[in-house]
PDB file of C-alpha atoms in Angstrom:
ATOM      1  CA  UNK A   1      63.583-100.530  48.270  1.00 56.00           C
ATOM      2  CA  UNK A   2      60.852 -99.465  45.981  1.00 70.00           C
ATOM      3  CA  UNK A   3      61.528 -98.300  42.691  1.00 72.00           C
ATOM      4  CA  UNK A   4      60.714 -94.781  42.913  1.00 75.00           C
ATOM      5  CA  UNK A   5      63.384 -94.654  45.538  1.00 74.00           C
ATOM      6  CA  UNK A   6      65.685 -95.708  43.366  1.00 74.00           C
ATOM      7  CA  UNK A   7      65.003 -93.686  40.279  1.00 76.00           C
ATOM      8  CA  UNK A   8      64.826 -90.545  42.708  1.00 74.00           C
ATOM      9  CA  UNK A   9      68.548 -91.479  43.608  1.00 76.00           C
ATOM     10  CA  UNK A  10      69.901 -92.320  40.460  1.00 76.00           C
ATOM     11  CA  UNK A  11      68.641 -89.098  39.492  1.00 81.00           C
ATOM     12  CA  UNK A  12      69.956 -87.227  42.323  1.00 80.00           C
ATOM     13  CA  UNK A  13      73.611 -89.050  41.729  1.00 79.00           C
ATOM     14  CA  UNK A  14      73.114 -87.782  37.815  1.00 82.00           C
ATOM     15  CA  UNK A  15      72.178 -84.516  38.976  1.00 81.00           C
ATOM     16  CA  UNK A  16      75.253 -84.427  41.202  1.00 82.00           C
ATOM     17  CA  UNK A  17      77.762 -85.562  39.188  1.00 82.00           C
ATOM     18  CA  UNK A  18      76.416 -83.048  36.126  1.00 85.00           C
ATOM     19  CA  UNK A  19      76.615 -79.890  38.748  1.00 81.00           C
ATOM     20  CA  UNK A  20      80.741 -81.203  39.331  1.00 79.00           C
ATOM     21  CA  UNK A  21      81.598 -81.570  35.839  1.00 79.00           C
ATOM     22  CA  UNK A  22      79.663 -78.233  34.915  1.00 78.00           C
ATOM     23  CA  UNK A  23      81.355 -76.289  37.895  1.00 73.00           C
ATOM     24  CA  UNK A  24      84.740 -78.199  36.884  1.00 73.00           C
ATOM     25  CA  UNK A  25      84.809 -76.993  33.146  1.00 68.00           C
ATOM     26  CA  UNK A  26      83.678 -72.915  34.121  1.00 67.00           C
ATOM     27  CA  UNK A  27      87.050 -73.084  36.379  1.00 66.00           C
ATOM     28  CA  UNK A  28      89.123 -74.696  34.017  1.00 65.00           C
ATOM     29  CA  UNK A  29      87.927 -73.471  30.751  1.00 63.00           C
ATOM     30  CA  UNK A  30      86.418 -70.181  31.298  1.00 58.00           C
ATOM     31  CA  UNK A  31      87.978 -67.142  28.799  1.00 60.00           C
ATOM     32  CA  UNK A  32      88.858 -64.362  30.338  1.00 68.00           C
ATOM     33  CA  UNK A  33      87.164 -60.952  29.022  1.00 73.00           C
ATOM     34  CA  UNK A  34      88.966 -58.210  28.557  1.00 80.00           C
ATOM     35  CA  UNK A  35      87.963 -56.101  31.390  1.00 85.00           C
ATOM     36  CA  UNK A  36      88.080 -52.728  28.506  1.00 87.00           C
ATOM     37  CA  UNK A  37      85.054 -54.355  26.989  1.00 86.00           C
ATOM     38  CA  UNK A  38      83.102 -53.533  30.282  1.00 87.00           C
ATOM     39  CA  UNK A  39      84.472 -50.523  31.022  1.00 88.00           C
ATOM     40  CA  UNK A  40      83.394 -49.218  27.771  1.00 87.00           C
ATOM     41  CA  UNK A  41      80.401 -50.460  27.580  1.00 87.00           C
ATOM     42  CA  UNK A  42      79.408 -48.506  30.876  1.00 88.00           C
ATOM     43  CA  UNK A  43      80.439 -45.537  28.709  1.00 87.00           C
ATOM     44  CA  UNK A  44      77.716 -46.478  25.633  1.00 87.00           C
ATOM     45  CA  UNK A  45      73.960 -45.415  26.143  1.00 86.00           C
ATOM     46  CA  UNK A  46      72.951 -48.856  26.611  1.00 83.00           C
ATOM     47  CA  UNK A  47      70.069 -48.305  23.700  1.00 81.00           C
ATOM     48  CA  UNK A  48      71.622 -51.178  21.674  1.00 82.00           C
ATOM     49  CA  UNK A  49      69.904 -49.083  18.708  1.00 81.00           C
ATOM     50  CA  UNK A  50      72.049 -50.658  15.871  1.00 79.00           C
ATOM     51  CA  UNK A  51      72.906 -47.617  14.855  1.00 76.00           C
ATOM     52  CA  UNK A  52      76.255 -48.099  14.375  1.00 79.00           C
ATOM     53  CA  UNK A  53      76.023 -50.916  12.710  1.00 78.00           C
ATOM     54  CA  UNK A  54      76.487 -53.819  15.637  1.00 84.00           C
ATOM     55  CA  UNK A  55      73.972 -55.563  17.031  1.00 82.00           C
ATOM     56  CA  UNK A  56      74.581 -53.859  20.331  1.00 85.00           C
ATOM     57  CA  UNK A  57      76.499 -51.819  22.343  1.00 88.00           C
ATOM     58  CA  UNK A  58      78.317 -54.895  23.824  1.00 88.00           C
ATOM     59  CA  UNK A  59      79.392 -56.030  20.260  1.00 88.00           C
ATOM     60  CA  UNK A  60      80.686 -52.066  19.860  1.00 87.00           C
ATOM     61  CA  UNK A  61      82.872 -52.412  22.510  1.00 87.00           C
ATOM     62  CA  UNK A  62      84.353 -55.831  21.523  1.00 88.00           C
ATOM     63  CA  UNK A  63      85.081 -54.655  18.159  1.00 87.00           C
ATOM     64  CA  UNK A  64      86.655 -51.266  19.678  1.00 86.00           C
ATOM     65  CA  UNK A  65      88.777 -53.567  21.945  1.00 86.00           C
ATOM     66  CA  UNK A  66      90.046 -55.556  19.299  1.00 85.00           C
ATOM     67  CA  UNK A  67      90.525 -53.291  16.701  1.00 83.00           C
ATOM     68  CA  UNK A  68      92.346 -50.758  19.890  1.00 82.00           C
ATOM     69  CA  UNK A  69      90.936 -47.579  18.407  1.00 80.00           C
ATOM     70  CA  UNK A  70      87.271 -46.350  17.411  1.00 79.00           C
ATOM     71  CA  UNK A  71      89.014 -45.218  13.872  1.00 77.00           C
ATOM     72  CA  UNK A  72      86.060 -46.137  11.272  1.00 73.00           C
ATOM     73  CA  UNK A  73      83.236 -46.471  14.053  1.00 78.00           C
ATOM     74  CA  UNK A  74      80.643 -44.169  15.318  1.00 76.00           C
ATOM     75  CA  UNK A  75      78.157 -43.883  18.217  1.00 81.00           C
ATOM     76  CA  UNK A  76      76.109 -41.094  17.289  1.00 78.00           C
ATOM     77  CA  UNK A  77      74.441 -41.530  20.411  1.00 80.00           C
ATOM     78  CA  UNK A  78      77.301 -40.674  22.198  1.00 80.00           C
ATOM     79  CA  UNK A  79      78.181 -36.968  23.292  1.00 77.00           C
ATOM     80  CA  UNK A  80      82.492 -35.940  22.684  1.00 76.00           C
ATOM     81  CA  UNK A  81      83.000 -36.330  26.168  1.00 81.00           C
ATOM     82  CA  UNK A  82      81.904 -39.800  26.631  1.00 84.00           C
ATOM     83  CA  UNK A  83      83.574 -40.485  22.981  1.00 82.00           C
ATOM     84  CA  UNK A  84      86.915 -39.240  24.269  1.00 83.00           C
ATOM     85  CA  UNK A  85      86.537 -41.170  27.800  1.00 87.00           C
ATOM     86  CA  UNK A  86      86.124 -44.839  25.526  1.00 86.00           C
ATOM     87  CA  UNK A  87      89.000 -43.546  23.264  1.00 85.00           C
ATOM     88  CA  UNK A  88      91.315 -42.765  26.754  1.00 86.00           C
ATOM     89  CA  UNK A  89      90.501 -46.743  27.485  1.00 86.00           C
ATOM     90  CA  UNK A  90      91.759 -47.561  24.042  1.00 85.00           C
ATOM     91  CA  UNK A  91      94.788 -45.368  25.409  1.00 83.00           C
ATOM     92  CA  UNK A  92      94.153 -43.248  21.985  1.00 75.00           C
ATOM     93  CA  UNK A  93      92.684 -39.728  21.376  1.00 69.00           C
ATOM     94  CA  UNK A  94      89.158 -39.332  20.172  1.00 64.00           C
ATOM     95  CA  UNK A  95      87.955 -37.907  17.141  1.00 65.00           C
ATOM     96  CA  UNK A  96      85.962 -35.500  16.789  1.00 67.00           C
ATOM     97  CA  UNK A  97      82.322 -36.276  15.413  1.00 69.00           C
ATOM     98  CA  UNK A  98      79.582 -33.767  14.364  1.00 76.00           C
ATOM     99  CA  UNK A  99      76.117 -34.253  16.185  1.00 81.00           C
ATOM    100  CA  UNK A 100      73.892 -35.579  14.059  1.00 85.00           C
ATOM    101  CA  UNK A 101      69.669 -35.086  13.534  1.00 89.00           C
ATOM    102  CA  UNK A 102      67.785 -37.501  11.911  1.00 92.00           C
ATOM    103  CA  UNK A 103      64.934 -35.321   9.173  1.00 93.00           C
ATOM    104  CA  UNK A 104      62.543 -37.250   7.409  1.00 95.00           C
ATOM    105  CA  UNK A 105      62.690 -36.054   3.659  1.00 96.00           C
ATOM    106  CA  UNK A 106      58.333 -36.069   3.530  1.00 96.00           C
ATOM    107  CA  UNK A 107      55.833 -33.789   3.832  1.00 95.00           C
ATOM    108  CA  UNK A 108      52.870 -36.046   3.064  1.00 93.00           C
ATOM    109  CA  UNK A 109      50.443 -35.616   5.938  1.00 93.00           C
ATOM    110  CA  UNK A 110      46.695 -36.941   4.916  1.00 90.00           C
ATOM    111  CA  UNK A 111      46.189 -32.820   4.055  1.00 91.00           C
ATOM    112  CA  UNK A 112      49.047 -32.870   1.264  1.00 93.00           C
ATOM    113  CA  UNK A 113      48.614 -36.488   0.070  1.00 90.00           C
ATOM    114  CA  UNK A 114      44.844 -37.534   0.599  1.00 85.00           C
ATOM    115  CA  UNK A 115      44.380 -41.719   0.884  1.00 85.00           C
ATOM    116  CA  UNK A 116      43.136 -43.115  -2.349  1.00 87.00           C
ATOM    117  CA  UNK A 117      43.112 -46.736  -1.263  1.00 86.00           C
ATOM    118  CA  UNK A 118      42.617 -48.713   2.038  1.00 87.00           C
ATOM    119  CA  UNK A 119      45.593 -50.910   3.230  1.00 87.00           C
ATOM    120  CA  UNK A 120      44.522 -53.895   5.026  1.00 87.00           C
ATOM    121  CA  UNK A 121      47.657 -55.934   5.067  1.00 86.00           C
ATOM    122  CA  UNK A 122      50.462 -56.352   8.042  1.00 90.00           C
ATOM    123  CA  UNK A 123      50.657 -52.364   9.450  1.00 91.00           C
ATOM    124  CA  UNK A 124      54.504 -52.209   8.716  1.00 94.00           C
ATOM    125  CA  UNK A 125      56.279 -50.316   6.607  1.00 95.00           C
ATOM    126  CA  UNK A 126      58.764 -52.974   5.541  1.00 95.00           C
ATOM    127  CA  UNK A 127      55.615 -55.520   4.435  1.00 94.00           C
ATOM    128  CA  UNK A 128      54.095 -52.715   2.704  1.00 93.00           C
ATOM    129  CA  UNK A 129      56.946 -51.933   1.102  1.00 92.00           C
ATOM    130  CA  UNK A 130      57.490 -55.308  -0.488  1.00 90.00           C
ATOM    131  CA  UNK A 131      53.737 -55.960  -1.416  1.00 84.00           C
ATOM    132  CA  UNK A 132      54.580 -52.370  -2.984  1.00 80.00           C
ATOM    133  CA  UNK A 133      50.765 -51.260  -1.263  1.00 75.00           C
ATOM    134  CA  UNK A 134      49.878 -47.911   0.418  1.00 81.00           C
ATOM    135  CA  UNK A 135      47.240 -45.897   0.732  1.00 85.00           C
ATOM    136  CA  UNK A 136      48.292 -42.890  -1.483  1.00 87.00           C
ATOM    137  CA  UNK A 137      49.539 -42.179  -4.754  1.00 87.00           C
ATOM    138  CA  UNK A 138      53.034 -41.409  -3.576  1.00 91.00           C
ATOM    139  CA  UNK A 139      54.619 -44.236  -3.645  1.00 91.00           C
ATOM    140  CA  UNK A 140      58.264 -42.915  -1.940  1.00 94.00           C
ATOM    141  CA  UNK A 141      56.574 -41.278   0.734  1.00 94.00           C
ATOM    142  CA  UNK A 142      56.116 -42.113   4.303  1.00 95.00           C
ATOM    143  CA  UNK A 143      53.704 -45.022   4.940  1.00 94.00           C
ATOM    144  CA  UNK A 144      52.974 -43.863   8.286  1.00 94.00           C
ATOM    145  CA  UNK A 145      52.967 -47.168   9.824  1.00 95.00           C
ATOM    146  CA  UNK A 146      55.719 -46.479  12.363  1.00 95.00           C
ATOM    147  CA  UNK A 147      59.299 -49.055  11.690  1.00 97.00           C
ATOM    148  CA  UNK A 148      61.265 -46.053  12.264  1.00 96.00           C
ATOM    149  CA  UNK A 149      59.599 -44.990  15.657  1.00 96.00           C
ATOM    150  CA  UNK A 150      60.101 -49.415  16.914  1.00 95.00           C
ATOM    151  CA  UNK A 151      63.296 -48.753  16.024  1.00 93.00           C
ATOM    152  CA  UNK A 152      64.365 -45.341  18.075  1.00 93.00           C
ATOM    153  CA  UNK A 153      65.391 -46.001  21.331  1.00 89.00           C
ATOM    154  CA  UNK A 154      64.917 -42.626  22.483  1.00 90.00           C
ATOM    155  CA  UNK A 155      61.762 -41.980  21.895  1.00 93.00           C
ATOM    156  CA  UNK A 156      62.344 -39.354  19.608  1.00 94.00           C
ATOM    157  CA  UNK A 157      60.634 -40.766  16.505  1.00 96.00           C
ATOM    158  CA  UNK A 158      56.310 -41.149  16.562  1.00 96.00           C
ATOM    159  CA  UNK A 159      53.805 -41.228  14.390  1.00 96.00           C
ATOM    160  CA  UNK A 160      51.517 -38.430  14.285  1.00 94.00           C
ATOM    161  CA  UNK A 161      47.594 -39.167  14.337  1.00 92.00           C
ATOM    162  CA  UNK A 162      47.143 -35.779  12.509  1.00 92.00           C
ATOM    163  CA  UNK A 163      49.395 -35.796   9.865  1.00 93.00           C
ATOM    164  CA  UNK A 164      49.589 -39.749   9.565  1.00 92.00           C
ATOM    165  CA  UNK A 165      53.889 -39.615   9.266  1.00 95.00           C
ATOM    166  CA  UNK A 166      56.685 -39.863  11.355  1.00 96.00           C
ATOM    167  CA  UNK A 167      57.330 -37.097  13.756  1.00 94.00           C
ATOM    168  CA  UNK A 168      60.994 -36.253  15.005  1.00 94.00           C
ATOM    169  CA  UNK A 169      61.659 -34.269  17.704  1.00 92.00           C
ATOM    170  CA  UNK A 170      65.184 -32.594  17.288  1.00 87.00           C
ATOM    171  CA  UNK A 171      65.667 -32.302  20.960  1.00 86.00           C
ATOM    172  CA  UNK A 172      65.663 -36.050  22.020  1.00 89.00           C
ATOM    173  CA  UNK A 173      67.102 -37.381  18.653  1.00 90.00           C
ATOM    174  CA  UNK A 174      70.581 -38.413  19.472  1.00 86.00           C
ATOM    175  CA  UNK A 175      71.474 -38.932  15.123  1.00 87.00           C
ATOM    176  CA  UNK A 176      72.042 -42.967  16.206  1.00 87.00           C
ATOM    177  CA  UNK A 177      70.559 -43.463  12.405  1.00 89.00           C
ATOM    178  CA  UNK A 178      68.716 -46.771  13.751  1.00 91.00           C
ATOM    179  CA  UNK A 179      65.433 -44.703  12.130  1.00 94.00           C
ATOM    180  CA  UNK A 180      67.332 -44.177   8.939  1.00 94.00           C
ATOM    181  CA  UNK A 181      68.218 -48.095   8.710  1.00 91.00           C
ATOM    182  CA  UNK A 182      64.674 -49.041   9.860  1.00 94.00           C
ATOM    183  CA  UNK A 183      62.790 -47.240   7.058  1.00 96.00           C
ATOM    184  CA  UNK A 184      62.360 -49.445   3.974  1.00 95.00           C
ATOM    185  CA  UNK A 185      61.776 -46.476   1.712  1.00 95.00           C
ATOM    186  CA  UNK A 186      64.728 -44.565   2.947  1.00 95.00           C
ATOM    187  CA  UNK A 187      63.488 -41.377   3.593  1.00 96.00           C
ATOM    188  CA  UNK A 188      65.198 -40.003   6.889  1.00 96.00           C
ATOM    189  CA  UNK A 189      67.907 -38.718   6.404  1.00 93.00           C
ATOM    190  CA  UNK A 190      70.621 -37.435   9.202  1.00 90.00           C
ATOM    191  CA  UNK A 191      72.144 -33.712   9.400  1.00 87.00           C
ATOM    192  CA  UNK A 192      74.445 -31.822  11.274  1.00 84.00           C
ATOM    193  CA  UNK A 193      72.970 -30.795  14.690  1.00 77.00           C
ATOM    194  CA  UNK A 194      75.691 -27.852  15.109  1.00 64.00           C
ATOM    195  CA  UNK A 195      75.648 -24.451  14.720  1.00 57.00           C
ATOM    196  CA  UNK A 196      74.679 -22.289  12.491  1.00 55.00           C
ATOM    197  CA  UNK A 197      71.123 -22.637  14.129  1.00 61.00           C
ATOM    198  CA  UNK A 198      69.130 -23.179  11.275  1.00 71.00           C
ATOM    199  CA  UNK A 199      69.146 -26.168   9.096  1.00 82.00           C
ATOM    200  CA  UNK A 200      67.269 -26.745   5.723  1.00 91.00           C
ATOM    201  CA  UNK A 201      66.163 -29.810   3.713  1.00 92.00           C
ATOM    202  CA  UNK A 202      63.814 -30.693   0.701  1.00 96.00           C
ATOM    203  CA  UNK A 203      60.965 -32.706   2.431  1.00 95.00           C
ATOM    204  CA  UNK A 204      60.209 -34.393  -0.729  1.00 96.00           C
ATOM    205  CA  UNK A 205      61.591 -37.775  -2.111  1.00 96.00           C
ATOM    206  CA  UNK A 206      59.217 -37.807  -5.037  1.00 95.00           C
ATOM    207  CA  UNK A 207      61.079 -38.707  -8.494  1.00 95.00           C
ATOM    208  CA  UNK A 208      58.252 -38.346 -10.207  1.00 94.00           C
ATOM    209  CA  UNK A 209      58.131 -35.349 -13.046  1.00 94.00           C
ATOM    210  CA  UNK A 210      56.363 -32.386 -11.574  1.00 91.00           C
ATOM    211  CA  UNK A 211      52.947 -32.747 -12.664  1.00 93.00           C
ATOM    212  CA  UNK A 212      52.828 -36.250 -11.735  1.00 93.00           C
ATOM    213  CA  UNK A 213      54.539 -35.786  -8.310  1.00 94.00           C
ATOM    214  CA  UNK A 214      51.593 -32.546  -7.643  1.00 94.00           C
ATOM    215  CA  UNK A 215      49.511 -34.667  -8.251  1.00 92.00           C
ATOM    216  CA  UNK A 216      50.153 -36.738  -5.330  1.00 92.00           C
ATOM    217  CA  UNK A 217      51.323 -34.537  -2.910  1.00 95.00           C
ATOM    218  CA  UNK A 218      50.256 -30.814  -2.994  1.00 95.00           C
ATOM    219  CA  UNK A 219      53.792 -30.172  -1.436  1.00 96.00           C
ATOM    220  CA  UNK A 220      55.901 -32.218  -3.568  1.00 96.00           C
ATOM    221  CA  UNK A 221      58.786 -30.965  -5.290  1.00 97.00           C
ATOM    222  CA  UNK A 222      58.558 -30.563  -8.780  1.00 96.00           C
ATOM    223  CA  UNK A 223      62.309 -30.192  -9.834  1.00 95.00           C
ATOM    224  CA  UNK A 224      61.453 -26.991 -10.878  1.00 95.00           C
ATOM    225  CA  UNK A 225      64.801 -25.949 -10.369  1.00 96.00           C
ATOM    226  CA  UNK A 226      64.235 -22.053  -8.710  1.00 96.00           C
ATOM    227  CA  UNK A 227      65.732 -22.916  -5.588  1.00 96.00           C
ATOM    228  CA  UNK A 228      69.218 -23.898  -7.028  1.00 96.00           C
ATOM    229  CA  UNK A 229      69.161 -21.046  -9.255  1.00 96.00           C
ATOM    230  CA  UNK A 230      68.141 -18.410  -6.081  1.00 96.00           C
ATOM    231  CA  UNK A 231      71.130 -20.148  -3.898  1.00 95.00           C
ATOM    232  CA  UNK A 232      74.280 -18.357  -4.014  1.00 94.00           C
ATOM    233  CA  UNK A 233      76.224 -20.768  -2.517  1.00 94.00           C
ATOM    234  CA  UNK A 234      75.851 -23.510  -4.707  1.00 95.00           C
ATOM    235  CA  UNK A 235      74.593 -25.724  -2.077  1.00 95.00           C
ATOM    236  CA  UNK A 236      70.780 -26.942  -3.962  1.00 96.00           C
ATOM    237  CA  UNK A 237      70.963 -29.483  -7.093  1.00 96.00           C
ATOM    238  CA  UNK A 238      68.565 -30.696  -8.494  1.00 96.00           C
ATOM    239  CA  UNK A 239      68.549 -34.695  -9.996  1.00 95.00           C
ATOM    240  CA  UNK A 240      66.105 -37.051 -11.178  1.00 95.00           C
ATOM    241  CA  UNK A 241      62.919 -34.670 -11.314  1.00 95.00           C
ATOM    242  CA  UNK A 242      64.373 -33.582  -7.164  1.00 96.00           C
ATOM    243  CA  UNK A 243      65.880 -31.078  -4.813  1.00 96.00           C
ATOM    244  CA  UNK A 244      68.950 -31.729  -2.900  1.00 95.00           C
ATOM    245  CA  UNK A 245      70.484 -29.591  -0.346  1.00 94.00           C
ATOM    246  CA  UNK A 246      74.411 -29.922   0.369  1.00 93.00           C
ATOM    247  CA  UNK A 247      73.958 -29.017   4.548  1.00 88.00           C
ATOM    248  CA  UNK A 248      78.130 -28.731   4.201  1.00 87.00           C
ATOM    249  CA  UNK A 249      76.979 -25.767   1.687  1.00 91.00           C
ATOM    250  CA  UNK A 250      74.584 -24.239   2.620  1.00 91.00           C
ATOM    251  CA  UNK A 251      75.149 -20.888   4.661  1.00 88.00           C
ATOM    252  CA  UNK A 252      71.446 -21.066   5.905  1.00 86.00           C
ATOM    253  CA  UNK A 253      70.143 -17.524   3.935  1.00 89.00           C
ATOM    254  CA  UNK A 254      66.440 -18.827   3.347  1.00 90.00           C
ATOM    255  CA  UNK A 255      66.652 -17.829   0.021  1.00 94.00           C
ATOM    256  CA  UNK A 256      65.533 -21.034  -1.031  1.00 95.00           C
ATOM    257  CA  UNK A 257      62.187 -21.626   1.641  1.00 93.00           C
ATOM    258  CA  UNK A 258      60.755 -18.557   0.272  1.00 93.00           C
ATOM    259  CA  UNK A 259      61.323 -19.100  -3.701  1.00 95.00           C
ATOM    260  CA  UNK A 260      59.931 -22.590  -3.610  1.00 96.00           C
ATOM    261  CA  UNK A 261      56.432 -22.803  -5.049  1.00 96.00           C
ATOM    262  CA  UNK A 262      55.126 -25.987  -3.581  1.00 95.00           C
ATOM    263  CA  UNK A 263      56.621 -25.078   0.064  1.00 94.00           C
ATOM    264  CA  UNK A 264      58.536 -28.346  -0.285  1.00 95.00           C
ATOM    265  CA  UNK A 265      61.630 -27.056   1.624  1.00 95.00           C
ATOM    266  CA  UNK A 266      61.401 -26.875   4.950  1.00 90.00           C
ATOM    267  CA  UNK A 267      63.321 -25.646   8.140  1.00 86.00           C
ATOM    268  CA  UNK A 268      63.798 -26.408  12.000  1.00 76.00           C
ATOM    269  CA  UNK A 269      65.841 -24.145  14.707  1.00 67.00           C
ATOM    270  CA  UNK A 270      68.113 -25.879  16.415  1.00 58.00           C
ATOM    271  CA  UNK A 271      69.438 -23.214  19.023  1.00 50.00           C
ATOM    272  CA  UNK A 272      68.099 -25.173  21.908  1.00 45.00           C
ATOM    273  CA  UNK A 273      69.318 -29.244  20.643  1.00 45.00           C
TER     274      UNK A 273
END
């Protein structure tokens, strides 16, 4: 017998006995998932966003298994009724969590904050973060460069050609936060998506003193201070040179959009989200 005929059967024999021993050990040592896991997972969007802070939505439901209640975890992505169907698997009662909508706190389209420089490094926003580069004279603006739309599942997050920033469209944002996480400056910011229909925020994360911060970004806030003095409800403070609205304040008036000079604080309607 040749020996290619016998190194085809010793392999064959190897090949063999590997299959058995494989096949023997999945029988005898497999570990048995808790059939829950599955069950809510069918339940979860399936975006694996990271939003709520595991790698996926597999991991979610593990960890909601073994901890046998979603007490201190959140799927934004998930409407109350599929919330309350995974927390009837756990054999518990959901609760309740407020829709949230992801707003990104800048206003700096290539209109308001002209480019004074030409980036030609990596075209992400967490590189240019680090090598501290853009092409603007903000530097806590948006770069533009689009981490935060990679990172929405939902397509609700793109860059606009126009304007040069990050778009979000209330209406397909599902307040999953992966967006939030992904942006290295941390300028989106999530809101309540319920009623009252209207919902205000400062779209300015500029520190800078005023004249500095107008200077680059026509629409920057300047920490003037008018719009927390015009709001009745104590909802607008200002810190650090900037505006910040409380959304658990603020009873929605518009006192505020119209007494702002630089047009910094801006609005969305929300009846149809």
């Amino acid at each position: 017998m040749s020996v290619i005929w016998i190194s085809l059967i010793i392999l064959a024999g190897v090949g063999l006995v590997t299959s058995v021993v494989l096949f023997v050990v999945s029988k005898f040592f497999v570990v048995e998932q808790d059939p829950r896991i599955g069950q809510i997972e069918k339940l979860l969007p399936g975006a694996n966003c990271g939003g709520c802070g595991f790698p996926g939505c597999s991991a979610f439901a593990a960890a909601a298994v073994e901890k046998g209640s979603l007490q201190g975890m959140a799927c934004n992505a998930c409407s109350s009724e599929k919330l309350s169907a995974i927390a009837a698997v756990l054999g518990k009662e959901a609760v309740p969590v407020e829709p949230k909508v992801a707003v990104l706190r800048c206003n700096g389209t290539c209109s308001n904050r002209p480019a004074v420089a030409v980036y030609q490094g990596v075209r992400r926003c967490s590189v240019a973060n680090i090598a501290g580069a853009g092409e603007s004279m903000c530097s806590y603006g948006c770069f533009g460069f689009g981490d935060c739309a990679a990172a929405c599942k939902f397509g609700a997050v793109t860059i606009c050609p126009e304007t040069g920033i990050a778009t979000i469209d209330p209406c397909k944002c599902t307040g999953c936060g992966a967006c939030a996480t992904a942006c290295p400056r941390g300028i989106i910011s999530l809101m309540p998506k319920t009623k009252p229909d209207k919902r205000y925020w400062v779209a300015c994360s500029n520190k800078e003193k005023g004249a500095i911060a107008k200077r680059s970004c026509a629409v920057a806030c300047i920490g003037c201070g008018k719009c927390e003095k015009v709001c009745s409800f104590g909802a607008i403070s200002v810190t650090d040179n900037l505006a910040l609205i409380d959304p658990a304040k603020c009873f929605q008036c518009g006192k505020c959009l119209d007494e702002c000079p630089t047009k910094a604080i801006q609005r969305y309607d929300i009846q149809n989200v």
